[in-house]
């Protein structure tokens, strides 16, 4: 189909206006076919962006190195341009929408000269599904189009679902590097010093300039499925969340679905694809990053994974840490900023084998192990199709979603937070989500071990005032007739006095999932013990059979340190004050109740 043949007038007009602003050499409406994907990859080989990997090692897969100035999401260049600063709230970078449009029009003017302008219709969620939504990304990056092919559903079926008048989110992207006459194209074009990742939540549009990388450029992911979708969800009574979704089946064959929010560097993809160590239990993956949830007719909360692929962190992924991820990326994948071995495979730190001599690092130079630098960038990524995952859930593409029984929050805390605790109520669970925090790791910017609040793991992803977002969660829990999931908070990262982790983690986390599963069916506090923080497992109800763990260690893992929690309260109070009048009274009340349960004097 050509642009002129498009029956959707608003879409056609937007494409024509964008073309006249950006001045591309040609326009291509993407059909989503395999032939199109193959042609894009061939083009990317010609420009030096892609190197094909060995057919024997990673069939039909490609290796890309980014510009060193374009390696990750850029939170300080990410803007929420709502009409007022207050609507964006204290956790977002706000800019005036008219002023920002003026800047962006200047940047986008002529930005696509000498390039192809790709028009990519895509669906977040199964095409035509009741929980799914459509976006159209216009981009001058073939690398972005190839990644969108894996991460979303693209092309003709989406246009058909859109029809003549359907709603779509316009997503405009340019790498900001026109190809001027006589100039060669370069492997990773970008405008590294002038990036703008901009969201207009009221008009529901996205403009992204200057970066070709990940969450900055694959606009269906963080920009649409989280920042714009949170604002849609607030207005339409649903939830757009930074959560994995997994299914867990017990030895009797009964299954429950769990959604879980973790800040980065807490092993979210590993949990989504966990292989249980307890006999007879099974975990299957619905999604590893994003959940869209709404109540079904039966009153239960149903979730879909709006994505179709994994954009996973490569370093640390190995046959022992996550064999399911390794199988997912075994073919038909794109690798960005990994190391390249002489036999045409990819390599990264933590893959479990030594780097072969003569490998290239993520910038394409021969790797020198004596340099002390990593061969792969710490944010190196694989883009892999979800359906290649051996533990993909049979219901992962059910357009109606899967019913959620439990919602987990987690963070990385060396002390203070027990291995697992359960909320007493929905408002208490929202309180737990609002105070999610993680200690920074070496991979993150800033001081090591500093506590960073990351409410609902949504700090960089909520498209409106975070205080109002907490209020929306409270409102959702008050939906008449709702059968609400239970909330839990987990911490696999508690350390002993010797600085060593007290809990083995990985597959052993299935023991916590088992307790969560059983608590979802339990009456009252069966299998649990009340503490000021919430319900923790009764010792005999946490299955540690076959695990070598001393009773005092288990006691420490499940203990609630009253003094440490009393010391946390003022910090939570101050953090709450930062939301001003937007902080719901219900959350302040939960903080007061926690203080009372801890026996605080005030
Ligand atoms: O650095 C990027 O652009 C990727 S960020 C990302 C990718 C996949 C899943 N989650 C994230 C994240 O930052 O939460
Ligand atoms: Mn994420």
PDB file of C-alpha atoms and ligand atoms in Angstrom, residues 222 242 268 289 461, ligand 2:
ATOM      1  CA  UNK A 222       8.826   3.051  27.697  1.00  0.00           C
ATOM      2  CA  UNK A 242       6.456  -1.533  34.770  1.00  0.00           C
ATOM      3  CA  UNK A 268      13.402  -8.872  36.715  1.00  0.00           C
ATOM      4  CA  UNK A 289       8.886  -5.722  31.553  1.00  0.00           C
ATOM      5  CA  UNK A 461       8.097   6.059  33.511  1.00  0.00           C
TER       6      UNK A 461
HETATM    7 MN1  LIG B   2      12.138  -1.976  32.349  1.00  0.00          MN
END
